[in-house]
Amino acid sequence: MFERDGIDGLSERKHWNRYSLETKQKVVREILTGTISLEALVVKYGVRSNTTVRQWVSKYNGTNKQASKSQRKQVPIMAKQTTFEERIEIVEYAITHNRNYKETAAKFNVSYQQVRAWVLKVDRNGFPALKDRRGHHKAESEMSEVERLKLENRRLKAELNDKKAIEAFAKKLLALKRHKP
């Protein structure tokens, strides 16, 4: 980078370099023909690092076409809520297909990250770990006296912690105002 760009080539970048699809395809074609070295290609096309070119070649070899978009944009965002049974089906599919999270996410229209998280949960704690345990499970009328008292105790402790935090903030604010130049 120093030889190509001088002292500016060593500076840290605050943004990603973007390369056109045509540039990526030219670089991949040239590296696959073997007529030029990786280092020479990096200099010739002004690519920031050897790793970038290796990633392009890897994508090309994996899909037999050069990807123009990042992997994150190719993976759909969670489009729907899933039931416990659907999550089991999704995890079973991912496991039987060699943990191919990307393929599983595309097939079931859920995110890559979610599929991976579910598989890891099942690995650690089995299929019951896929149950959604968020929210309140009992109505207050169904609770025993002890459960109601415990719930009230938790609520009061939370209020007390909030008040302590507000008092600490007020003290700090007053101290800062007193020490103002």
Tab-separated table of C-alpha atoms in Angstrom:
chain	number	residue	atom	x	y	z
A	1	MET	CA	0.000	0.000	0.000
A	2	PHE	CA	2.903	2.336	0.754
A	3	GLU	CA	4.537	1.672	-2.620
A	4	ARG	CA	1.271	2.317	-4.447
A	5	ASP	CA	-0.231	5.228	-2.460
A	6	GLY	CA	2.674	6.628	-0.457
A	7	ILE	CA	2.100	7.717	3.129
A	8	ASP	CA	-1.667	8.006	2.496
A	9	GLY	CA	-1.802	4.269	1.792
A	10	LEU	CA	-0.937	3.556	5.420
A	11	SER	CA	-3.643	5.721	6.926
A	12	GLU	CA	-6.680	4.082	8.499
A	13	ARG	CA	-9.846	4.223	6.434
A	14	LYS	CA	-13.106	5.418	7.932
A	15	HIS	CA	-15.241	3.920	5.164
A	16	TRP	CA	-15.367	0.829	2.999
A	17	ASN	CA	-14.044	0.971	-0.539
A	18	ARG	CA	-16.715	0.030	-3.065
A	19	TYR	CA	-15.813	-1.738	-6.276
A	20	SER	CA	-18.029	-2.137	-9.310
A	21	LEU	CA	-19.221	-5.542	-10.441
A	22	GLU	CA	-17.156	-5.134	-13.617
A	23	THR	CA	-13.966	-4.505	-11.622
A	24	LYS	CA	-14.619	-7.531	-9.435
A	25	GLN	CA	-15.233	-9.734	-12.472
A	26	LYS	CA	-12.048	-8.501	-14.227
A	27	VAL	CA	-9.956	-9.172	-11.136
A	28	VAL	CA	-11.430	-12.649	-10.634
A	29	ARG	CA	-10.975	-13.575	-14.310
A	30	GLU	CA	-7.343	-12.450	-14.255
A	31	ILE	CA	-6.507	-14.292	-11.049
A	32	LEU	CA	-8.173	-17.483	-12.321
A	33	THR	CA	-6.213	-17.409	-15.591
A	34	GLY	CA	-2.990	-17.354	-13.571
A	35	THR	CA	-1.308	-14.760	-15.795
A	36	ILE	CA	-0.753	-12.301	-12.950
A	37	SER	CA	0.029	-12.610	-9.261
A	38	LEU	CA	-2.370	-11.645	-6.492
A	39	GLU	CA	-0.099	-8.833	-5.316
A	40	ALA	CA	0.206	-7.425	-8.839
A	41	LEU	CA	-3.595	-7.465	-9.248
A	42	VAL	CA	-4.056	-5.585	-5.993
A	43	VAL	CA	-1.693	-2.871	-7.223
A	44	LYS	CA	-3.080	-2.838	-10.786
A	45	TYR	CA	-6.708	-2.304	-9.743
A	46	GLY	CA	-6.053	-0.328	-6.560
A	47	VAL	CA	-7.738	-2.884	-4.301
A	48	ARG	CA	-7.032	-2.237	-0.639
A	49	SER	CA	-5.874	-5.770	0.311
A	50	ASN	CA	-5.155	-9.308	-0.877
A	51	THR	CA	-7.925	-10.567	1.392
A	52	THR	CA	-10.548	-8.655	-0.581
A	53	VAL	CA	-9.494	-10.356	-3.818
A	54	ARG	CA	-9.436	-13.767	-2.114
A	55	GLN	CA	-13.010	-13.188	-0.890
A	56	TRP	CA	-14.153	-12.295	-4.420
A	57	VAL	CA	-12.578	-15.471	-5.805
A	58	SER	CA	-14.101	-17.536	-3.019
A	59	LYS	CA	-17.560	-16.132	-3.759
A	60	TYR	CA	-17.054	-16.754	-7.452
A	61	ASN	CA	-16.014	-20.365	-6.891
A	62	GLY	CA	-18.802	-20.990	-4.381
A	63	THR	CA	-21.679	-19.668	-6.462
A	64	ASN	CA	-20.106	-19.738	-9.946
A	65	LYS	CA	-20.862	-16.044	-10.344
A	66	GLN	CA	-19.441	-12.909	-8.822
A	67	ALA	CA	-21.605	-11.385	-6.118
A	68	SER	CA	-22.084	-7.659	-6.415
A	69	LYS	CA	-23.810	-7.140	-3.087
A	70	SER	CA	-22.687	-7.896	0.426
A	71	GLN	CA	-23.812	-11.113	2.089
A	72	ARG	CA	-25.877	-9.208	4.654
A	73	LYS	CA	-28.115	-7.701	1.968
A	74	GLN	CA	-28.702	-11.114	0.411
A	75	VAL	CA	-30.093	-12.587	3.638
A	76	PRO	CA	-33.723	-11.672	4.293
A	77	ILE	CA	-34.804	-10.000	7.473
A	78	MET	CA	-37.187	-11.998	9.650
A	79	ALA	CA	-40.451	-11.672	7.771
A	80	LYS	CA	-42.810	-13.483	10.115
A	81	GLN	CA	-43.273	-14.813	13.594
A	82	THR	CA	-42.727	-18.524	13.934
A	83	THR	CA	-44.408	-21.101	16.110
A	84	PHE	CA	-42.562	-23.621	18.249
A	85	GLU	CA	-43.304	-26.356	15.694
A	86	GLU	CA	-41.997	-24.209	12.808
A	87	ARG	CA	-38.776	-23.506	14.696
A	88	ILE	CA	-38.277	-27.241	15.254
A	89	GLU	CA	-38.806	-27.885	11.531
A	90	ILE	CA	-36.363	-25.115	10.598
A	91	VAL	CA	-33.662	-26.392	12.968
A	92	GLU	CA	-34.088	-29.981	11.792
A	93	TYR	CA	-33.746	-28.840	8.175
A	94	ALA	CA	-30.604	-26.834	8.979
A	95	ILE	CA	-28.996	-29.729	10.839
A	96	THR	CA	-29.821	-32.306	8.153
A	97	HIS	CA	-28.434	-29.981	5.462
A	98	ASN	CA	-24.985	-29.709	7.023
A	99	ARG	CA	-25.870	-26.546	8.988
A	100	ASN	CA	-26.307	-24.481	5.849
A	101	TYR	CA	-27.889	-21.483	7.592
A	102	LYS	CA	-28.087	-19.347	4.461
A	103	GLU	CA	-30.031	-21.955	2.485
A	104	THR	CA	-32.306	-22.663	5.457
A	105	ALA	CA	-32.989	-18.965	5.994
A	106	ALA	CA	-33.919	-18.509	2.349
A	107	LYS	CA	-36.153	-21.610	2.286
A	108	PHE	CA	-38.155	-20.660	5.391
A	109	ASN	CA	-38.015	-16.855	4.913
A	110	VAL	CA	-36.297	-16.122	8.226
A	111	SER	CA	-32.966	-14.483	8.968
A	112	TYR	CA	-29.611	-16.250	8.854
A	113	GLN	CA	-28.824	-15.030	12.365
A	114	GLN	CA	-32.069	-16.422	13.748
A	115	VAL	CA	-31.546	-19.860	12.200
A	116	ARG	CA	-28.030	-20.002	13.610
A	117	ALA	CA	-29.208	-18.892	17.068
A	118	TRP	CA	-31.928	-21.567	17.109
A	119	VAL	CA	-29.484	-24.307	16.083
A	120	LEU	CA	-27.036	-23.250	18.800
A	121	LYS	CA	-29.853	-23.245	21.393
A	122	VAL	CA	-30.842	-26.769	20.386
A	123	ASP	CA	-27.198	-27.880	20.562
A	124	ARG	CA	-26.913	-26.557	24.129
A	125	ASN	CA	-30.321	-27.339	25.619
A	126	GLY	CA	-32.321	-29.458	23.180
A	127	PHE	CA	-35.564	-28.626	21.377
A	128	PRO	CA	-37.411	-27.302	24.483
A	129	ALA	CA	-35.012	-24.306	24.357
A	130	LEU	CA	-36.899	-23.104	21.254
A	131	LYS	CA	-40.010	-22.276	23.286
A	132	ASP	CA	-40.773	-18.570	23.603
A	133	ARG	CA	-40.683	-17.822	27.309
A	134	ARG	CA	-41.122	-14.054	27.091
A	135	GLY	CA	-43.906	-12.195	28.866
A	136	HIS	CA	-46.098	-12.998	31.856
A	137	HIS	CA	-47.394	-16.511	32.040
A	138	LYS	CA	-49.965	-16.208	34.794
A	139	ALA	CA	-52.688	-13.704	35.397
A	140	GLU	CA	-52.487	-12.094	38.838
A	141	SER	CA	-55.781	-13.736	39.792
A	142	GLU	CA	-54.211	-17.176	39.161
A	143	MET	CA	-51.213	-16.476	41.416
A	144	SER	CA	-50.883	-17.731	44.955
A	145	GLU	CA	-50.432	-15.256	47.810
A	146	VAL	CA	-46.675	-15.951	47.902
A	147	GLU	CA	-46.332	-15.378	44.142
A	148	ARG	CA	-48.245	-12.080	44.372
A	149	LEU	CA	-46.033	-10.921	47.250
A	150	LYS	CA	-42.874	-11.857	45.338
A	151	LEU	CA	-44.107	-9.939	42.298
A	152	GLU	CA	-44.936	-6.889	44.435
A	153	ASN	CA	-41.520	-7.139	46.101
A	154	ARG	CA	-39.777	-7.137	42.688
A	155	ARG	CA	-41.816	-4.127	41.568
A	156	LEU	CA	-40.994	-2.169	44.752
A	157	LYS	CA	-37.278	-2.996	44.477
A	158	ALA	CA	-37.268	-1.741	40.877
A	159	GLU	CA	-38.947	1.518	41.959
A	160	LEU	CA	-36.408	1.934	44.767
A	161	ASN	CA	-33.513	1.415	42.341
A	162	ASP	CA	-35.019	4.015	39.992
A	163	LYS	CA	-35.273	6.542	42.848
A	164	LYS	CA	-31.674	5.874	43.909
A	165	ALA	CA	-30.473	6.418	40.340
A	166	ILE	CA	-32.381	9.720	40.106
A	167	GLU	CA	-30.925	10.894	43.440
A	168	ALA	CA	-27.397	9.988	42.353
A	169	PHE	CA	-27.897	11.846	39.078
A	170	ALA	CA	-29.232	14.929	40.904
A	171	LYS	CA	-26.253	14.924	43.302
A	172	LYS	CA	-23.797	14.642	40.414
A	173	LEU	CA	-25.557	17.429	38.527
A	174	LEU	CA	-25.403	19.747	41.564
A	175	ALA	CA	-21.723	18.944	42.067
A	176	LEU	CA	-20.991	19.765	38.428
A	177	LYS	CA	-22.896	23.059	38.666
A	178	ARG	CA	-20.939	24.060	41.796
A	179	HIS	CA	-17.583	23.360	40.128
A	180	LYS	CA	-18.374	25.302	36.968
A	181	PRO	CA	-15.594	27.816	36.119
